[in-house]
Coordinates of C-alpha atoms (C1' of nucleotides) in Angstrom, one line a residue:
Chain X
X1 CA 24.6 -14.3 18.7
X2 CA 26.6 -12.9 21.5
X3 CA 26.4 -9.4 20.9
X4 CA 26.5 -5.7 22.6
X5 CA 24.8 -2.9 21.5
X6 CA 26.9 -0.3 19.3
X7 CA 26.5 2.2 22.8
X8 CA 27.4 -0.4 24.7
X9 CA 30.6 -1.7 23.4
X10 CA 31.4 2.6 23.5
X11 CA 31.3 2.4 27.2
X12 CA 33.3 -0.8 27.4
X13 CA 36.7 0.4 26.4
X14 CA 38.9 -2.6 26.0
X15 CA 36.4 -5.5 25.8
X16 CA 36.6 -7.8 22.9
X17 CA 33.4 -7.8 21.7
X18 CA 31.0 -8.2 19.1
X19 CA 29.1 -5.7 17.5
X20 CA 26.4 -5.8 14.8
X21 CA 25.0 -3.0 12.4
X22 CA 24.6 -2.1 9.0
X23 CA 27.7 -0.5 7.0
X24 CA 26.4 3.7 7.0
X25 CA 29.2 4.2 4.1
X26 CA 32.5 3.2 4.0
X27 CA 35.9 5.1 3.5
X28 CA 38.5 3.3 1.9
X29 CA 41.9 5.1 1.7
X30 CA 43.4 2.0 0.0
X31 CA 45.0 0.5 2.6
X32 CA 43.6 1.9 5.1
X33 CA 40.1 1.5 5.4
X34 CA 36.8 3.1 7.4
X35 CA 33.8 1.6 8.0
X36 CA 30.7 3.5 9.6
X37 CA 28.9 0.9 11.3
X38 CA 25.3 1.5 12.8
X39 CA 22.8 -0.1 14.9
X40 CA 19.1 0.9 16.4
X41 CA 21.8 2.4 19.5
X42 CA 24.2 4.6 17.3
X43 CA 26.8 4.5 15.0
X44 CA 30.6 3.7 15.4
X45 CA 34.0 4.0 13.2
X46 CA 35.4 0.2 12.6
X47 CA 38.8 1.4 11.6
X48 CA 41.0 -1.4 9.7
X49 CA 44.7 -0.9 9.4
X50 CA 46.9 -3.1 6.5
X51 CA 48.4 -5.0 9.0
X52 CA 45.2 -6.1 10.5
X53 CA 44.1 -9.6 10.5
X54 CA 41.1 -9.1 8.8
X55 CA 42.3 -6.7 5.8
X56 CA 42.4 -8.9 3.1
X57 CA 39.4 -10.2 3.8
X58 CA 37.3 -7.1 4.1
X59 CA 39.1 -5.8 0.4
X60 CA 37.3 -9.1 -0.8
X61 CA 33.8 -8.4 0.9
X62 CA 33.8 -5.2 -0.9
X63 CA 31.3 -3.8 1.8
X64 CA 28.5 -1.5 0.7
X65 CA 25.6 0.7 2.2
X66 CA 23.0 -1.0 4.4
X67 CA 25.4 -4.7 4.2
X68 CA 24.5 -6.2 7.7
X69 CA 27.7 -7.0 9.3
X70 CA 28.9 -8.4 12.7
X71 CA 32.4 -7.3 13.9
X72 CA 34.3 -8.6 16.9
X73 CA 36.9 -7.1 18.6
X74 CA 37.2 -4.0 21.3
X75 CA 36.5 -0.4 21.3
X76 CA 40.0 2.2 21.6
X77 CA 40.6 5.9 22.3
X78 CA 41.8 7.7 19.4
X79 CA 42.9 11.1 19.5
X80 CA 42.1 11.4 15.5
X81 CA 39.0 9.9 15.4
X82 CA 36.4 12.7 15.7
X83 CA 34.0 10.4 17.8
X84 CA 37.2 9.8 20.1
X85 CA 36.8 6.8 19.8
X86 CA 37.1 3.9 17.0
X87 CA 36.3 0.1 16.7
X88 CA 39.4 -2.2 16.1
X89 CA 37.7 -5.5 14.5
X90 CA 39.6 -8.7 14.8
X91 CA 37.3 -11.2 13.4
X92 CA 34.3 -9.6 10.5
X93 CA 31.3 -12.0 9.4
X94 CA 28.9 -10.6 6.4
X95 CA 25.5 -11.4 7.8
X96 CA 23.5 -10.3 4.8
X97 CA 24.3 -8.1 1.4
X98 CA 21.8 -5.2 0.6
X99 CA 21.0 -4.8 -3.1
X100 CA 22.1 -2.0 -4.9
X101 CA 21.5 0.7 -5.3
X102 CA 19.7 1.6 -2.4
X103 CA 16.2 3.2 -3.4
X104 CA 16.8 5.8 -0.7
X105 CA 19.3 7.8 1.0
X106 CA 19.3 6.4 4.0
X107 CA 22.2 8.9 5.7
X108 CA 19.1 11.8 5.0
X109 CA 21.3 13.7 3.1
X110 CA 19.8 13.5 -0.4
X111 CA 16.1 14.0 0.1
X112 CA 13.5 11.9 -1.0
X113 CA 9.9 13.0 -1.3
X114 CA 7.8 11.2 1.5
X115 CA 5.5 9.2 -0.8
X116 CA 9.1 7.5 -2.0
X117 CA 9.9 7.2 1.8
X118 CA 6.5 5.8 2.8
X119 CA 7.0 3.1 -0.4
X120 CA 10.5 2.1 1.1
X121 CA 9.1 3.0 4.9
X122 CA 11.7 0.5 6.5
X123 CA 14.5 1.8 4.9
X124 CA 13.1 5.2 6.0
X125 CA 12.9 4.0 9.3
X126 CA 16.6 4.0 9.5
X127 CA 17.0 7.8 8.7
X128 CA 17.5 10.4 11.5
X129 CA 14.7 11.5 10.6
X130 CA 12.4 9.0 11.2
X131 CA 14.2 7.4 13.9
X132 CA 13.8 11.0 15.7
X133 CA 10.1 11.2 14.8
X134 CA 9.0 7.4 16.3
X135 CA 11.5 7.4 19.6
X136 CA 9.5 10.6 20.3
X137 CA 6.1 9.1 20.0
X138 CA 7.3 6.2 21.7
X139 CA 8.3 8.8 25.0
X140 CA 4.6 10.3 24.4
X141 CA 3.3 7.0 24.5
X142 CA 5.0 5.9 27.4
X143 CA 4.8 9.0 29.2
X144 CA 0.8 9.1 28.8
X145 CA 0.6 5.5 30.2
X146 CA 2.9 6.3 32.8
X147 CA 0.9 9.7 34.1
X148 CA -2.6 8.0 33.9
X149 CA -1.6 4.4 35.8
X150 CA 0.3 6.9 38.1
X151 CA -3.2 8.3 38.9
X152 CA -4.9 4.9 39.2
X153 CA -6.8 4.5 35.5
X154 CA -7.1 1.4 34.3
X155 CA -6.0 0.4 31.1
X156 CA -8.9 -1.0 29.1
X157 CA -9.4 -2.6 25.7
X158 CA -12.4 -1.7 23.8
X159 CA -13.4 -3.7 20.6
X160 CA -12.2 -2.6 17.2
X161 CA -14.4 -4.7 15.2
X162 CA -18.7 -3.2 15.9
X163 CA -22.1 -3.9 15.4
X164 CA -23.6 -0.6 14.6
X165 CA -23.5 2.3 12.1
X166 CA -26.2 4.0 13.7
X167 CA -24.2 6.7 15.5
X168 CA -23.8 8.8 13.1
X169 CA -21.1 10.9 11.4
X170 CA -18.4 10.1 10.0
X171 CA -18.7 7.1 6.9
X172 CA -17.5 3.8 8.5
X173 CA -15.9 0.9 7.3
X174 CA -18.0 -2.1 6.3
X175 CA -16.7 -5.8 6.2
X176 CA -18.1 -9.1 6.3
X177 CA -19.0 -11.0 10.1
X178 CA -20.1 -14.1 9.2
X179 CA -23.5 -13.9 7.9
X180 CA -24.1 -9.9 9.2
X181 CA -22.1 -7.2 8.5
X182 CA -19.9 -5.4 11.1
X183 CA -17.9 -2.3 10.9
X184 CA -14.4 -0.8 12.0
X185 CA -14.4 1.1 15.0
X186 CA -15.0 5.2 14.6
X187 CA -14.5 5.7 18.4
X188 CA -14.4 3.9 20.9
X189 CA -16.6 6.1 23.0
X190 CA -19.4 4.3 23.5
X191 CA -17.3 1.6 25.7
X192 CA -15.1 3.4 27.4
X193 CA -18.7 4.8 29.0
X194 CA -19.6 1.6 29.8
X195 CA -16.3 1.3 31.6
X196 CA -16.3 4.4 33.2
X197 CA -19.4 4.0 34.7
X198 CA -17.9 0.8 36.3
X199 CA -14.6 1.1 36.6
X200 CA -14.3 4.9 37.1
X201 CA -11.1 6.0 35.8
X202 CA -9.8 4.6 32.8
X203 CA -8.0 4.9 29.8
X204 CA -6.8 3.5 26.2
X205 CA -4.5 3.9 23.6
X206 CA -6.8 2.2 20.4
X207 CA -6.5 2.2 16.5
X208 CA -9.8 3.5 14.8
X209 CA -10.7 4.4 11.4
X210 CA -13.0 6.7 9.5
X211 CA -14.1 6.2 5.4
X212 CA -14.3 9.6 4.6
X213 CA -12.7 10.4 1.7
X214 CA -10.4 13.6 3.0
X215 CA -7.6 14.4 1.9
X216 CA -4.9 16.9 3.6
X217 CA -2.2 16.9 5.4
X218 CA -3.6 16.5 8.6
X219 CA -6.2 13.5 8.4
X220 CA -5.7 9.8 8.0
X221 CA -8.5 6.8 8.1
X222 CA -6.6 5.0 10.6
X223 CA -5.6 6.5 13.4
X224 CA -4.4 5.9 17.0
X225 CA -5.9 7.7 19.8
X226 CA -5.3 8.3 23.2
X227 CA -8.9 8.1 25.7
X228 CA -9.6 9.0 29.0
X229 CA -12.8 8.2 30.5
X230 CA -13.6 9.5 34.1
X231 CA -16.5 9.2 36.5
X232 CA -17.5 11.9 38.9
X233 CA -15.8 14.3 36.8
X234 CA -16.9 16.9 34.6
X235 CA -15.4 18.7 31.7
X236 CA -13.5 21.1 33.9
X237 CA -12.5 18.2 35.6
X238 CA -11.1 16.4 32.4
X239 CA -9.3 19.6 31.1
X240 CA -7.5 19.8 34.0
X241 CA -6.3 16.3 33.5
X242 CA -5.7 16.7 29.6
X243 CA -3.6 19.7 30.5
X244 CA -1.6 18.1 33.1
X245 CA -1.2 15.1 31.2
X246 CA 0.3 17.2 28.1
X247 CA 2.6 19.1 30.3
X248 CA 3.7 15.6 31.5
X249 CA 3.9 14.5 28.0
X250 CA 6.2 17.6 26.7
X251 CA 8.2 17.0 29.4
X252 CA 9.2 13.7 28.9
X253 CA 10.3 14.2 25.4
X254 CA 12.4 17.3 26.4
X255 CA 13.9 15.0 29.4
X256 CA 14.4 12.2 27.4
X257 CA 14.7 12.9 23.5
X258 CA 17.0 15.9 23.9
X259 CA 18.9 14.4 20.8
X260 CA 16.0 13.7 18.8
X261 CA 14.6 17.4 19.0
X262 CA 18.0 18.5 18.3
X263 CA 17.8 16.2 15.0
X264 CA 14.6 17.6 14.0
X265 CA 15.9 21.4 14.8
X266 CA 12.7 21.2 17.2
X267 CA 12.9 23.5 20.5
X268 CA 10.4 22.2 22.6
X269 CA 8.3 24.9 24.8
X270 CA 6.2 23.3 27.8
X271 CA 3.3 25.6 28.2
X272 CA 2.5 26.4 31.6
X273 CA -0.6 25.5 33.3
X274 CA -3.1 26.3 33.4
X275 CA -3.7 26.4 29.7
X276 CA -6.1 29.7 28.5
X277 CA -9.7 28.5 27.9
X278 CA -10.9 30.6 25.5
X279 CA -14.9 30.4 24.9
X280 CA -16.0 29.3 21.0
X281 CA -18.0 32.7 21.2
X282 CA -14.4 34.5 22.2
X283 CA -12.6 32.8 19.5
X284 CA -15.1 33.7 17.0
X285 CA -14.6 37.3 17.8
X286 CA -11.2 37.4 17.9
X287 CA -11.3 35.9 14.3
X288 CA -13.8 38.3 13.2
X289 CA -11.7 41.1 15.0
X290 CA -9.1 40.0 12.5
X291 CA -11.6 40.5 9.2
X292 CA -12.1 36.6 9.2
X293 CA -16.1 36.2 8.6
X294 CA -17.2 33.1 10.7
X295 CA -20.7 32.6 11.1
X296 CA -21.5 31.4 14.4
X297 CA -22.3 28.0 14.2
X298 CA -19.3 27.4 11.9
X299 CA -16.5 24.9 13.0
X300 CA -12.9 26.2 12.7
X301 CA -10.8 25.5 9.7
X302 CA -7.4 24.6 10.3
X303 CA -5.9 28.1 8.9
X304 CA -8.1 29.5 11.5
X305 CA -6.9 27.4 14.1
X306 CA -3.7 28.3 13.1
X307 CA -4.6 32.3 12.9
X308 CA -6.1 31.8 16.3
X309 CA -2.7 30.4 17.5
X310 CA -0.7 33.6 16.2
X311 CA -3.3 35.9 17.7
X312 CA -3.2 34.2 20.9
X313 CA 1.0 33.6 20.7
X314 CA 0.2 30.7 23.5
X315 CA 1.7 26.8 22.7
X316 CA -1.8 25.4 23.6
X317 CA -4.9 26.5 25.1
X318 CA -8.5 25.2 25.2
X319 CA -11.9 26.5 22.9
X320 CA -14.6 25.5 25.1
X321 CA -18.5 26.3 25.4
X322 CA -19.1 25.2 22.0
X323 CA -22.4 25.5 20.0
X324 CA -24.3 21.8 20.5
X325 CA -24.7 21.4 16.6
X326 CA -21.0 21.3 16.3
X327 CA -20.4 18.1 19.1
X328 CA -22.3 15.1 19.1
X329 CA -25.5 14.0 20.8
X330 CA -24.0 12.6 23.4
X331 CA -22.3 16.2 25.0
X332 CA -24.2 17.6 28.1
X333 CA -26.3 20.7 27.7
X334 CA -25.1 23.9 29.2
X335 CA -27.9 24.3 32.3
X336 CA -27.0 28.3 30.9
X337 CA -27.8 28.4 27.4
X338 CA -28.9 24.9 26.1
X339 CA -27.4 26.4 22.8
X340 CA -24.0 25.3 24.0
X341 CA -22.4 22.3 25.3
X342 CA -19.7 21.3 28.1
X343 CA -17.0 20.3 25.0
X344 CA -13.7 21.4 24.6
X345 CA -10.8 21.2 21.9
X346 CA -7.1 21.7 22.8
X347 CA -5.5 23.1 20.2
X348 CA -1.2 22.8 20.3
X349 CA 0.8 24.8 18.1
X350 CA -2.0 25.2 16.3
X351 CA -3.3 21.7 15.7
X352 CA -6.4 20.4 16.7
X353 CA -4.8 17.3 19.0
X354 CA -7.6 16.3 21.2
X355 CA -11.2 17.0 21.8
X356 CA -13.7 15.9 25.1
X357 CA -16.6 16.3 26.9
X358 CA -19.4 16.0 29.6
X359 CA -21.2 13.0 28.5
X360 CA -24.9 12.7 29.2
X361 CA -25.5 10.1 32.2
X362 CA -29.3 10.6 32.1
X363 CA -31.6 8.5 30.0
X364 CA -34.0 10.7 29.3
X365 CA -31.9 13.7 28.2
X366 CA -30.1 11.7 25.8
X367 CA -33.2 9.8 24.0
X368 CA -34.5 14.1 24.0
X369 CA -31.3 15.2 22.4
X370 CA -31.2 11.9 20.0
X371 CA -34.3 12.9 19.1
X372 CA -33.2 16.4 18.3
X373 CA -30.3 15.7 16.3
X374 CA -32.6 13.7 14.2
X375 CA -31.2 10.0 15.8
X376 CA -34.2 7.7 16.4
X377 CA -33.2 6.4 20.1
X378 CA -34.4 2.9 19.4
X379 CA -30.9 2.5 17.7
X380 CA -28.9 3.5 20.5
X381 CA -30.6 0.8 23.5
X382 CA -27.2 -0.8 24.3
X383 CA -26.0 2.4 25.0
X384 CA -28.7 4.1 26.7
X385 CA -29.6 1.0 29.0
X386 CA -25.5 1.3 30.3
X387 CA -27.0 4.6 32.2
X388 CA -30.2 3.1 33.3
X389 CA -28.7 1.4 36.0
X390 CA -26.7 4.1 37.9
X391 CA -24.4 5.4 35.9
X392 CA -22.0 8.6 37.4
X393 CA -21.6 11.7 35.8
X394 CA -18.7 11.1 33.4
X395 CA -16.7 13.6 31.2
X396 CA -13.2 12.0 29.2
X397 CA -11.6 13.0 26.3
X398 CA -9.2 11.7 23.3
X399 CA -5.9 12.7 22.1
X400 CA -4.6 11.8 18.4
X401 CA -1.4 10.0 18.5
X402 CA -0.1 11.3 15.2
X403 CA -1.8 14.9 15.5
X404 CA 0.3 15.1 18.6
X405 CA 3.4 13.6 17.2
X406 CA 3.4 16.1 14.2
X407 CA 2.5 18.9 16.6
X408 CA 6.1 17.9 19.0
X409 CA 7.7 17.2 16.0
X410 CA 7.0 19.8 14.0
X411 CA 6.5 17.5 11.2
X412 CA 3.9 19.5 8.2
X413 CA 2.2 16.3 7.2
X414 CA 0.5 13.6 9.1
X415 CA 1.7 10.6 7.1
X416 CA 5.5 11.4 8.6
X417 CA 4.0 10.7 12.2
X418 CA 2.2 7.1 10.7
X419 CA 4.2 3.9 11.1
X420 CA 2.0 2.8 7.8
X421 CA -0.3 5.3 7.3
X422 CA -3.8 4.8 5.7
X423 CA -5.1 7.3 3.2
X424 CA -7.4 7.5 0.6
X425 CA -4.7 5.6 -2.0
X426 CA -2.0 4.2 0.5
X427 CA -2.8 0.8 1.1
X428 CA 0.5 -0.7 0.8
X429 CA 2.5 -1.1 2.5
Chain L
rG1 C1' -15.6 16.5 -5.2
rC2 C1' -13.3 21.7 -6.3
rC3 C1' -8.9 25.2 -6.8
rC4 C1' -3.5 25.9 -7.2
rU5 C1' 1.4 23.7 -8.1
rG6 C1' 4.1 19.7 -9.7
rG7 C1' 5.6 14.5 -12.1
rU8 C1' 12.8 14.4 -15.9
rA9 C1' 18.5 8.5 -14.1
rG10 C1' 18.0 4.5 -7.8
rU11 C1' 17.2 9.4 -5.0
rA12 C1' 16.8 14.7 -5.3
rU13 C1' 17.0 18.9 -8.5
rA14 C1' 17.9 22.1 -13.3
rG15 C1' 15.9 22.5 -18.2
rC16 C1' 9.7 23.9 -19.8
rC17 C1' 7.7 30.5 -19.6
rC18 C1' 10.4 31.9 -25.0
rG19 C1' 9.7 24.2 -29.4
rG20 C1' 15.3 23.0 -32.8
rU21 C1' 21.8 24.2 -29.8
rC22 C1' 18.8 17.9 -25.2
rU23 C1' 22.8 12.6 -28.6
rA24 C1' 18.8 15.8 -21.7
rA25 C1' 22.5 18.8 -17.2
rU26 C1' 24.0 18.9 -11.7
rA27 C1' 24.4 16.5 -6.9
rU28 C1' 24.3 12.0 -4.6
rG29 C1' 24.2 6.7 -5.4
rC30 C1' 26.2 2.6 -8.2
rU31 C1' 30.8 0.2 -11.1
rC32 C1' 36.1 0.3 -12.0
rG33 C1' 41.0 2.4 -11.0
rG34 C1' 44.3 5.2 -7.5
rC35 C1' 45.3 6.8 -2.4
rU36 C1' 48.2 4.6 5.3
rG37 C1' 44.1 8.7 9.4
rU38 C1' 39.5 9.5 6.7
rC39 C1' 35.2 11.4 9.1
rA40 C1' 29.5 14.2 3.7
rC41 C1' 37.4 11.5 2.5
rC42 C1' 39.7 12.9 -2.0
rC43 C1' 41.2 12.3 -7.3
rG44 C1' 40.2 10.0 -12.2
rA45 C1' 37.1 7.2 -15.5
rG46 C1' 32.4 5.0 -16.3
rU47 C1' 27.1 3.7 -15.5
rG48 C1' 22.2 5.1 -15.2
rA49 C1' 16.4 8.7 -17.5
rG50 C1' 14.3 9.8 -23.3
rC51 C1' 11.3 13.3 -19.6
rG52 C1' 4.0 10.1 -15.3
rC53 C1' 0.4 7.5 -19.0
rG54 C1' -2.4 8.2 -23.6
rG55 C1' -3.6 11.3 -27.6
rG56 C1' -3.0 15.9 -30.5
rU57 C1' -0.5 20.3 -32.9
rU58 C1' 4.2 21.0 -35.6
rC59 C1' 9.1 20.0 -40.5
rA60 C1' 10.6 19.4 -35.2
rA61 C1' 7.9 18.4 -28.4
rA62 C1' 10.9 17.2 -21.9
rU63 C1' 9.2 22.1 -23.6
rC64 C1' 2.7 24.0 -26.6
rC65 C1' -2.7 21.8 -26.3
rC66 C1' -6.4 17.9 -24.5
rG67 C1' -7.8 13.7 -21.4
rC68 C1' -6.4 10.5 -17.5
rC69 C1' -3.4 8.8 -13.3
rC70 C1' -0.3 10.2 -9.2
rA71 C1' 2.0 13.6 -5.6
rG72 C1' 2.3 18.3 -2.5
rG73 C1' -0.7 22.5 -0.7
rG74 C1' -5.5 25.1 0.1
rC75 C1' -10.8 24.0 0.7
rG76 C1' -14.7 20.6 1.3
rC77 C1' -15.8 16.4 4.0
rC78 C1' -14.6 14.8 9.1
rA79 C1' -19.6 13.0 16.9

RNA sequence: GCCCUGGUAGUAUAGCCCGGUCUAAUAUGCUCGGCUGUCACCCGAGUGAGCGCGGGUUCAAAUCCCGCCCAGGGCGCCA
């Protein structure tokens, strides 16, 4: 099909050409008839007069909401259109009806609850809304991409499908490998060390998925995450980069999704650098200061991450220095206080979005601290033996796509920020 | 797994507290009719739910009670 995009055919005034889009509504005067034609580029007015060609014809098409339809003819000035300008069709072809009614409002003007926009989620992908909400994750997508290859890290592809349970945590998902049982990816973490300790810089953007059975607003069992690993790099070293790599973020979608934001009502503030690093003992009193009792020890609930983010009245900042049983066996010691380990959360208006540390690149600490956290380190050989043979100090971190999203978005619950998301009833679709 | 709130036309809400006036209302959609400049077009008519599912109380249940399922939020859980 010879066809321009709705945008397109806007900046070539004149042109006979074809457009194609779904009808947005229609507005028939009687003789005079509107149609509101959209595509993934925008939306135009296809404005049909009695004495053109095609009138007769559209009366019998009888054109309804979400009807795919392909128009030719050229794009006019009008001084009463309100768009200024108005599509006059000279030629119309009905590519394919949509049923009716449509179980959604797809214009986003009568609401529907969001487990009746995930059931219909490609009709819901044609809402502002949702249009607004993906574009945006596309720009943080590309923008994160963009920084790190900028910077020289390699792109890497760890497995999603693994061997071994055995690292603890989080429930995993089982399924059949042939004769042995395998399970879905957690993290990723243990190869993007292996590649780090190789490659030296390097990063990912991979799907991974936990069985626990949570169930808020905020968690998902499949998620997308965003990795860095880095060589020669501590977690200093790696906050510096997370921070930088935000900014860059942020500032892509306010460069580039200025319309989006606008659709979601969403001001977007770019924090400036560098972020506050607050310690976990620091944040602990500051909660306490507040009447909040914490133990120390505890991890933060999200209301206290929250409360944290209205004492501190900063977009983002870091909690860092935090207590070893909180982070896994994997975080390096403090040389300090061996109570507390080089890991760091960055939390973004409020939401947890991505956490990172020091990994440990010696053998022998990290069968001692296996064997502290109660791990037997015969499990863990692959991993260990990827340090026995000269492996960097190495520090990297992970961002999660949709936490993000719904932080930049402003969305409340994470399921708006998931394509399809995964819960613990959503299967389908 | 626990606590709170909710589930009513395709969609979103009202009604429920205080049972009967609910033959269930409103918006939007949809159907039909009218309209030559609309732009959330307008005007008129119509259509569409028996009130999440199951049981109970009562002369009478959308409304009260019990169980279950589902949704939203808070917690728990979550290297």
């Amino acid at each position: 099909m010879e066809r321009v995009s709705i945008e397109e055919a806007k900046r070539r005034l004149g042109e006979t050409l074809t457009i194609a889009g779904w009808v947005s509504r229609t507005r028939d005067l009687g003789k005079l008839k509107f149609i509101l034609l959209r595509d993934a580029s925008g939306e135009i007015q296809v404005t049909v007069k009695p004495d053109n060609p095609i009138a007769e014809t559209l009366e019998e098409l009888h054109l309804g909401r979400e009807d795919v339809v392909a128009f030719k003819g050229r794009v006019v000035e009008s001084r009463i259109a309100h768009a200024g300008v108005e599509f006059i069709p000279e030629s119309v072809e009905l590519i394919n009806r949509a049923k009716q009614p449509i179980p959604i409002d797809v214009s986003g003007r009568v609401k529907a609850e969001l487990d009746t926009r995930l059931d219909y989620r490609f009709l819901d992908f044609r809402t502002p809304r949702s249009r607004a909400i993906f574009r945006i994750q596309h720009t943080l997508l590309q923008a994160f991409r963009r920084f790190l290859s900028d910077r020289g890290y390699l792109e890497i592809q760890p497995p999603c499908i693994i061997a071994s349970a055995s690292e603890g945590g989080a429930e995993l998902f089982r399924l059949p490998y042939f004769d042995r049982t395998a399970y879905l990816a957690q993290s990723p973490q243990l190869y993007k060390q292996m590649c780090a300790v190789s490659f030296e810089k390097v990063f990912m953007v991979v799907p991974v998925w936990r069985a626990e059975k949570f169930d808020t607003p905020t968690h998902l069992n499949e998620v997308r995450q965003m990795d860095i690993e880095q060589a020669y790099a501590d977690d200093e070293d790696v906050m510096r980069v997370l921070e930088e790599c935000l900014v860059y973020m942020l500032e892509a979608v306010r460069r580039e999704r200025r319309e989006e934001l606008e659709i979601l009502g969403r001001e977007l503030e770019v924090p400036r650098l560098p972020l506050r690093r607050l310690t976990y003992d620091e944040a602990i009193e500051m909660l306490r200061g507040v009447g909040d009792e914490i133990e120390w020890g505890e991890d933060f609930t999200r209301t206290q991450e929250r409360k944290l983010w209205s004492l501190l009245g900063e977009e983002a900042f870091f909690i860092k220095d935090w207590p070893e049983t909180l982070k896994p066996f994997y975080a390096m010691p403090r040389e300090d206080d061996p109570r507390l380990v080089h890991a760091f959360d960055l939390i973004y208006r409020g939401l947890e979005i991505s956490s990172g540390t020091q990994r440990i690149h010696l053998p022998d600490l990290l069968r001692r601290r296996l064997r502290e956290k109660g791990l037997n380190p015969e499990n863990f050989k692959h991993y260990i033996e990827c340090f026995e043979y000269g492996a960097p100090p190495h520090a990297g971190w992970s961002i999660g796509l949709e936490r993000l999203t719904m932080a930049v978005t402003g969305a409340s619950n994470i399921r708006e920020c998931c394509m399809f998301p995964r819960d613990r009833e959503r299967l389908i679709p």
